[in-house]
Amino acid sequence: MHLPSITAALALIGLSAATPVDLDARTLSKDKGLAQSWTSKGRQYIGTALTIRDDSVEQGIIKSPTDFNSITPENAMKWESTEPSRNNFTFAGADAIIDFADKYKKEVRCHTLVWHSQLPAWVSEGNFDNKTLISIMENHIKNVAGRYKNKCTHWDVVNEALEEDGTYRNSVFYKTIGEAFIPISFRLAAKYAGSKTKLYYNDYNLEYGSAKALGAQRILKLVQSYGVQIDGVGLQAHLTSESTASSGGGVTPDTDTLTRVLRLYADLGVEVAYTELDVRFTTPVTKEKLKAQADAYARVTQSCINVKSCVGITIWGVSDKYSWIPGVFKTEGAALLWDEQFNKKPAYDSMLKRIQKFDKS
Ligand SMILES: *[C@@H]1O[C@H](CO)[C@@H](O)[C@H](O)[C@H]1NC(C)=O
Ligand SMILES: *[C@@H]1O[C@H](CO)[C@@H](O)[C@H](O)[C@H]1NC(C)=O
């Protein structure tokens, strides 16, 4: 990070230069939140998924510079939202996200261009031949990435192309084009997204270092072998703090394992990030479960601290009130840093403490 000017420093703590204020350094550091602490250590962002809605408490936490300086549109930039029928682009939702980011000075991790899910049936069931599907991808990427040229600090170009065993998912893109759909997507994104935008491969369950993590490493090498731009690998990190019905026995790994996985990609010269972090458990909430969750958040945070090219951590929402988890995994939830009444949970404190203890030297 560059040395901040006093104006920039004031902006960081949410004040304008005109505000008369006693700049007590100790008070400031005590009151620093997640994003303010993280960026003061020279790293780029702490983010949240954003759905714009009528909840002033939730939206106020996101708007404030304290905890979040990056947003990811939860749904507004997905294919079904932006091109619901062929060559019919609908940008109201996505534009609102970009306006929000401009207004409240947030980075935007744009999400996502080529994904098998939340993909309209006209694409997935269109029976297009190879050449036609590539031209549909190009038209989509040109219009969506092109519209937000250089507005996105990052784009998740290809999302979830892998099965759990590390083989390719049999999506319409893979079935029709073969693995070349991945480097082709990155080549097109590089053409339209703007030179300021980092291009990512993004997937879940990479955190365990299993075959799927190696599959993502293979994808990274594949794109690099085409001589095409790829700047990062995003680990979604939809994790659990205990074995649950949905976790297949998995629990957030120890810090060393998480760190090793980040290095699988970082060692190939790209950046890494946690892009959709949440840590769920079987509800109801107990004190012990909150403690285990806080420890899991701390391990994830520490692993990112351990790897210099881990630029940021995005949490998949603010409050348990709106988390996607209970809607999908019925008996699980409470996965975020604020509870349903917007009280900060132990996980918030443990994450903040890790960041504050991080010695950047
Ligand atoms: C474009 O998509 C929107 C949303 O589904 C729909 O309301 C509209 O009729 C479509 N326009 C065209 C020209 O197909
Ligand atoms: C589809 O076309 C692309 C671009 O020419 C090529 O790289 C890819 O191998 C083709 N896929 C199939 C299945 O023929």
GROMACS .gro file of C-alpha atoms in nm, residues 6-297:
model
  292
    6ILE     CA    1  -0.411   1.255   0.574
    7THR     CA    2  -0.723   1.293   0.359
    8ALA     CA    3  -0.705   0.929   0.257
    9ALA     CA    4  -0.648   0.831   0.618
   10LEU     CA    5  -0.953   1.029   0.724
   11ALA     CA    6  -1.158   0.877   0.444
   12LEU     CA    7  -1.053   0.537   0.571
   13ILE     CA    8  -1.205   0.607   0.908
   14GLY     CA    9  -1.513   0.761   0.756
   15LEU     CA   10  -1.440   1.127   0.821
   16SER     CA   11  -1.386   1.415   0.588
   17ALA     CA   12  -1.097   1.657   0.630
   18ALA     CA   13  -1.349   1.922   0.733
   19THR     CA   14  -1.464   1.725   1.038
   20PRO     CA   15  -1.314   1.867   1.358
   21VAL     CA   16  -1.188   1.567   1.545
   22ASP     CA   17  -0.938   1.472   1.807
   23LEU     CA   18  -0.721   1.215   1.632
   24ASP     CA   19  -0.632   1.000   1.929
   25ALA     CA   20  -0.430   0.721   1.774
   26ARG     CA   21  -0.520   0.472   2.043
   27THR     CA   22  -0.890   0.530   2.004
   28LEU     CA   23  -0.857   0.491   1.629
   29SER     CA   24  -0.673   0.163   1.645
   30LYS     CA   25  -0.916   0.028   1.905
   31ASP     CA   26  -1.211   0.118   1.685
   32LYS     CA   27  -1.065  -0.012   1.361
   33GLY     CA   28  -1.275  -0.281   1.201
   34LEU     CA   29  -1.193  -0.570   0.973
   35ALA     CA   30  -1.121  -0.384   0.650
   36GLN     CA   31  -0.946  -0.093   0.817
   37SER     CA   32  -0.717  -0.329   1.006
   38TRP     CA   33  -0.651  -0.550   0.703
   39THR     CA   34  -0.560  -0.265   0.471
   40SER     CA   35  -0.339  -0.110   0.738
   41LYS     CA   36  -0.132  -0.428   0.713
   42GLY     CA   37  -0.082  -0.370   0.342
   43ARG     CA   38  -0.337  -0.623   0.214
   44GLN     CA   39  -0.613  -0.531  -0.027
   45TYR     CA   40  -0.964  -0.601   0.099
   46ILE     CA   41  -1.216  -0.759   0.332
   47GLY     CA   42  -1.542  -0.796   0.142
   48THR     CA   43  -1.899  -0.908   0.170
   49ALA     CA   44  -2.159  -1.039  -0.070
   50LEU     CA   45  -2.410  -0.766  -0.142
   51THR     CA   46  -2.779  -0.787  -0.213
   52ILE     CA   47  -2.926  -0.437  -0.209
   53ARG     CA   48  -3.238  -0.442   0.010
   54ASP     CA   49  -3.442  -0.239   0.252
   55ASP     CA   50  -3.253  -0.307   0.575
   56SER     CA   51  -3.073   0.000   0.700
   57VAL     CA   52  -2.879  -0.188   0.967
   58GLU     CA   53  -2.735  -0.443   0.727
   59GLN     CA   54  -2.675  -0.193   0.449
   60GLY     CA   55  -2.520   0.050   0.697
   61ILE     CA   56  -2.257  -0.207   0.799
   62ILE     CA   57  -2.172  -0.261   0.433
   63LYS     CA   58  -2.165   0.109   0.348
   64SER     CA   59  -1.933   0.193   0.637
   65PRO     CA   60  -1.558   0.178   0.563
   66THR     CA   61  -1.502   0.002   0.896
   67ASP     CA   62  -1.543  -0.365   0.813
   68PHE     CA   63  -1.577  -0.395   0.435
   69ASN     CA   64  -1.399  -0.223   0.148
   70SER     CA   65  -1.508  -0.469  -0.122
   71ILE     CA   66  -1.839  -0.613  -0.236
   72THR     CA   67  -1.938  -0.908  -0.450
   73PRO     CA   68  -2.282  -0.902  -0.611
   74GLU     CA   69  -2.459  -1.202  -0.464
   75ASN     CA   70  -2.674  -1.261  -0.775
   76ALA     CA   71  -2.699  -0.949  -0.987
   77MET     CA   72  -2.420  -1.030  -1.236
   78LYS     CA   73  -2.499  -1.397  -1.292
   79TRP     CA   74  -2.596  -1.505  -1.642
   80GLU     CA   75  -2.968  -1.554  -1.562
   81SER     CA   76  -2.975  -1.198  -1.427
   82THR     CA   77  -2.782  -1.027  -1.706
   83GLU     CA   78  -2.887  -1.218  -2.021
   84PRO     CA   79  -3.215  -1.395  -1.943
   85SER     CA   80  -3.290  -1.450  -2.309
   86ARG     CA   81  -3.054  -1.453  -2.603
   87ASN     CA   82  -2.886  -1.119  -2.665
   88ASN     CA   83  -3.139  -0.953  -2.432
   89PHE     CA   84  -2.929  -0.791  -2.162
   90THR     CA   85  -3.083  -0.668  -1.837
   91PHE     CA   86  -2.845  -0.462  -1.630
   92ALA     CA   87  -3.060  -0.281  -1.374
   93GLY     CA   88  -2.949  -0.498  -1.082
   94ALA     CA   89  -2.584  -0.507  -1.180
   95ASP     CA   90  -2.574  -0.133  -1.247
   96ALA     CA   91  -2.715  -0.071  -0.898
   97ILE     CA   92  -2.429  -0.271  -0.748
   98ILE     CA   93  -2.171  -0.068  -0.940
   99ASP     CA   94  -2.342   0.259  -0.837
  100PHE     CA   95  -2.339   0.144  -0.474
  101ALA     CA   96  -1.967   0.065  -0.501
  102ASP     CA   97  -1.892   0.406  -0.656
  103LYS     CA   98  -2.093   0.588  -0.394
  104TYR     CA   99  -1.947   0.409  -0.092
  105LYS     CA  100  -1.597   0.361  -0.236
  106LYS     CA  101  -1.591  -0.016  -0.248
  107GLU     CA  102  -1.394  -0.241  -0.474
  108VAL     CA  103  -1.609  -0.485  -0.670
  109ARG     CA  104  -1.532  -0.853  -0.717
  110CYS     CA  105  -1.753  -0.914  -1.016
  111HIS     CA  106  -1.920  -1.253  -1.021
  112THR     CA  107  -1.946  -1.449  -1.251
  113LEU     CA  108  -1.914  -1.493  -1.629
  114VAL     CA  109  -1.912  -1.865  -1.715
  115TRP     CA  110  -2.090  -2.096  -1.471
  116HIS     CA  111  -2.319  -2.397  -1.519
  117SER     CA  112  -2.564  -2.283  -1.249
  118GLN     CA  113  -2.804  -1.989  -1.249
  119LEU     CA  114  -2.758  -2.024  -1.622
  120PRO     CA  115  -3.075  -1.975  -1.827
  121ALA     CA  116  -3.222  -2.277  -2.005
  122TRP     CA  117  -3.177  -2.110  -2.342
  123VAL     CA  118  -2.803  -2.167  -2.292
  124SER     CA  119  -2.796  -2.497  -2.102
  125GLU     CA  120  -3.063  -2.663  -2.320
  126GLY     CA  121  -2.999  -2.486  -2.649
  127ASN     CA  122  -2.813  -2.775  -2.817
  128PHE     CA  123  -2.570  -2.532  -2.977
  129ASP     CA  124  -2.269  -2.658  -3.167
  130ASN     CA  125  -1.917  -2.572  -3.056
  131LYS     CA  126  -1.875  -2.264  -3.270
  132THR     CA  127  -2.215  -2.120  -3.181
  133LEU     CA  128  -2.170  -2.173  -2.807
  134ILE     CA  129  -1.832  -1.998  -2.819
  135SER     CA  130  -1.994  -1.705  -3.001
  136ILE     CA  131  -2.267  -1.694  -2.734
  137MET     CA  132  -1.998  -1.687  -2.464
  138GLU     CA  133  -1.818  -1.409  -2.646
  139ASN     CA  134  -2.134  -1.201  -2.682
  140HIS     CA  135  -2.212  -1.251  -2.313
  141ILE     CA  136  -1.861  -1.164  -2.194
  142LYS     CA  137  -1.834  -0.870  -2.432
  143ASN     CA  138  -2.159  -0.717  -2.308
  144VAL     CA  139  -2.126  -0.793  -1.937
  145ALA     CA  140  -1.751  -0.757  -1.874
  146GLY     CA  141  -1.735  -0.480  -2.135
  147ARG     CA  142  -2.008  -0.279  -1.965
  148TYR     CA  143  -1.812  -0.274  -1.640
  149LYS     CA  144  -1.471  -0.231  -1.801
  150ASN     CA  145  -1.213  -0.153  -1.533
  151LYS     CA  146  -1.488  -0.111  -1.272
  152CYS     CA  147  -1.428  -0.459  -1.138
  153THR     CA  148  -1.109  -0.510  -0.943
  154HIS     CA  149  -1.163  -0.882  -1.002
  155TRP     CA  150  -1.382  -1.102  -1.220
  156ASP     CA  151  -1.466  -1.461  -1.141
  157VAL     CA  152  -1.433  -1.564  -1.505
  158VAL     CA  153  -1.500  -1.935  -1.471
  159ASN     CA  154  -1.684  -2.068  -1.167
  160GLU     CA  155  -1.706  -2.428  -1.042
  161ALA     CA  156  -1.578  -2.622  -1.342
  162LEU     CA  157  -1.473  -2.919  -1.127
  163GLU     CA  158  -1.629  -3.227  -0.971
  164GLU     CA  159  -1.523  -3.329  -0.620
  165ASP     CA  160  -1.275  -3.585  -0.762
  166GLY     CA  161  -1.097  -3.317  -0.961
  167THR     CA  162  -1.235  -3.417  -1.302
  168TYR     CA  163  -1.426  -3.168  -1.511
  169ARG     CA  164  -1.791  -3.107  -1.438
  170ASN     CA  165  -2.008  -3.216  -1.728
  171SER     CA  166  -2.153  -2.869  -1.788
  172VAL     CA  167  -2.293  -2.757  -2.121
  173PHE     CA  168  -1.968  -2.568  -2.175
  174TYR     CA  169  -1.747  -2.872  -2.112
  175LYS     CA  170  -1.973  -3.109  -2.307
  176THR     CA  171  -1.981  -2.885  -2.613
  177ILE     CA  172  -1.639  -2.723  -2.618
  178GLY     CA  173  -1.418  -2.948  -2.406
  179GLU     CA  174  -1.165  -2.816  -2.155
  180ALA     CA  175  -1.076  -2.541  -2.403
  181PHE     CA  176  -1.386  -2.356  -2.279
  182ILE     CA  177  -1.177  -2.247  -1.980
  183PRO     CA  178  -0.883  -2.078  -2.159
  184ILE     CA  179  -1.128  -1.942  -2.418
  185SER     CA  180  -1.333  -1.779  -2.139
  186PHE     CA  181  -1.019  -1.620  -1.994
  187ARG     CA  182  -0.903  -1.500  -2.336
  188LEU     CA  183  -1.240  -1.331  -2.392
  189ALA     CA  184  -1.246  -1.183  -2.042
  190ALA     CA  185  -0.898  -1.039  -2.098
  191LYS     CA  186  -1.023  -0.883  -2.421
  192TYR     CA  187  -1.322  -0.704  -2.265
  193ALA     CA  188  -1.278  -0.664  -1.886
  194GLY     CA  189  -1.010  -0.396  -1.893
  195SER     CA  190  -0.646  -0.405  -1.795
  196LYS     CA  191  -0.714  -0.309  -1.431
  197THR     CA  192  -0.921  -0.621  -1.366
  198LYS     CA  193  -0.775  -0.940  -1.220
  199LEU     CA  194  -0.916  -1.257  -1.374
  200TYR     CA  195  -0.994  -1.550  -1.143
  201TYR     CA  196  -1.085  -1.915  -1.147
  202ASN     CA  197  -1.324  -1.970  -0.852
  203ASP     CA  198  -1.445  -2.292  -0.685
  204TYR     CA  199  -1.558  -2.450  -0.356
  205ASN     CA  200  -1.414  -2.735  -0.146
  206LEU     CA  201  -1.062  -2.655  -0.258
  207GLU     CA  202  -0.971  -2.578   0.104
  208TYR     CA  203  -0.905  -2.942   0.200
  209GLY     CA  204  -0.615  -2.990  -0.042
  210SER     CA  205  -0.784  -3.291  -0.199
  211ALA     CA  206  -0.810  -3.399  -0.564
  212LYS     CA  207  -1.034  -3.103  -0.635
  213ALA     CA  208  -0.765  -2.859  -0.517
  214LEU     CA  209  -0.521  -3.026  -0.757
  215GLY     CA  210  -0.785  -2.999  -1.031
  216ALA     CA  211  -0.790  -2.623  -0.983
  217GLN     CA  212  -0.412  -2.620  -1.002
  218ARG     CA  213  -0.439  -2.813  -1.330
  219ILE     CA  214  -0.684  -2.552  -1.463
  220LEU     CA  215  -0.446  -2.273  -1.367
  221LYS     CA  216  -0.161  -2.447  -1.552
  222LEU     CA  217  -0.388  -2.515  -1.851
  223VAL     CA  218  -0.478  -2.149  -1.892
  224GLN     CA  219  -0.115  -2.049  -1.846
  225SER     CA  220  -0.013  -2.306  -2.110
  226TYR     CA  221  -0.239  -2.129  -2.360
  227GLY     CA  222  -0.050  -1.809  -2.289
  228VAL     CA  223  -0.372  -1.651  -2.168
  229GLN     CA  224  -0.409  -1.412  -1.874
  230ILE     CA  225  -0.515  -1.563  -1.542
  231ASP     CA  226  -0.441  -1.366  -1.226
  232GLY     CA  227  -0.583  -1.563  -0.942
  233VAL     CA  228  -0.760  -1.857  -0.786
  234GLY     CA  229  -1.055  -1.794  -0.557
  235LEU     CA  230  -1.137  -2.039  -0.281
  236GLN     CA  231  -1.505  -1.999  -0.199
  237ALA     CA  232  -1.464  -2.144   0.152
  238HIS     CA  233  -1.819  -2.247   0.230
  239LEU     CA  234  -1.697  -2.430   0.538
  240THR     CA  235  -1.823  -2.594   0.857
  241SER     CA  236  -1.693  -2.581   1.213
  242GLU     CA  237  -1.808  -2.937   1.283
  243SER     CA  238  -1.905  -3.239   1.080
  244THR     CA  239  -2.261  -3.175   0.960
  245ALA     CA  240  -2.519  -3.353   0.747
  246SER     CA  241  -2.400  -3.158   0.445
  247SER     CA  242  -2.025  -3.154   0.504
  248GLY     CA  243  -1.940  -3.513   0.411
  249GLY     CA  244  -1.732  -3.537   0.728
  250GLY     CA  245  -1.532  -3.228   0.637
  251VAL     CA  246  -1.447  -2.963   0.894
  252THR     CA  247  -1.247  -2.643   0.834
  253PRO     CA  248  -0.888  -2.774   0.807
  254ASP     CA  249  -0.602  -2.665   1.030
  255THR     CA  250  -0.407  -2.352   0.942
  256ASP     CA  251  -0.114  -2.545   0.791
  257THR     CA  252  -0.336  -2.731   0.548
  258LEU     CA  253  -0.518  -2.414   0.444
  259THR     CA  254  -0.186  -2.238   0.396
  260ARG     CA  255  -0.049  -2.525   0.187
  261VAL     CA  256  -0.353  -2.513  -0.041
  262LEU     CA  257  -0.317  -2.139  -0.098
  263ARG     CA  258   0.046  -2.201  -0.194
  264LEU     CA  259  -0.055  -2.459  -0.457
  265TYR     CA  260  -0.168  -2.160  -0.662
  266ALA     CA  261   0.039  -1.875  -0.523
  267ASP     CA  262   0.357  -2.064  -0.608
  268LEU     CA  263   0.251  -2.056  -0.974
  269GLY     CA  264   0.268  -1.677  -0.971
  270VAL     CA  265  -0.096  -1.579  -0.918
  271GLU     CA  266  -0.284  -1.420  -0.633
  272VAL     CA  267  -0.529  -1.607  -0.414
  273ALA     CA  268  -0.830  -1.506  -0.208
  274TYR     CA  269  -1.113  -1.648  -0.003
  275THR     CA  270  -1.416  -1.539  -0.199
  276GLU     CA  271  -1.738  -1.662  -0.033
  277LEU     CA  272  -1.643  -1.747   0.324
  278ASP     CA  273  -1.901  -1.874   0.568
  279VAL     CA  274  -1.868  -2.134   0.845
  280ARG     CA  275  -2.189  -2.318   0.923
  281PHE     CA  276  -2.281  -2.574   1.188
  282THR     CA  277  -2.584  -2.772   1.298
  283THR     CA  278  -2.823  -2.539   1.474
  284PRO     CA  279  -2.936  -2.446   1.738
  285VAL     CA  280  -2.655  -2.216   1.842
  286THR     CA  281  -2.464  -2.293   2.161
  287LYS     CA  282  -2.174  -2.117   2.325
  288GLU     CA  283  -1.942  -2.407   2.239
  289LYS     CA  284  -2.047  -2.400   1.875
  290LEU     CA  285  -1.983  -2.028   1.852
  291LYS     CA  286  -1.636  -2.085   1.996
  292ALA     CA  287  -1.557  -2.361   1.744
  293GLN     CA  288  -1.680  -2.134   1.467
  294ALA     CA  289  -1.463  -1.847   1.591
  295ASP     CA  290  -1.161  -2.080   1.584
  296ALA     CA  291  -1.241  -2.182   1.226
  297TYR     CA  292  -1.265  -1.820   1.112
   0.00000   0.00000   0.00000
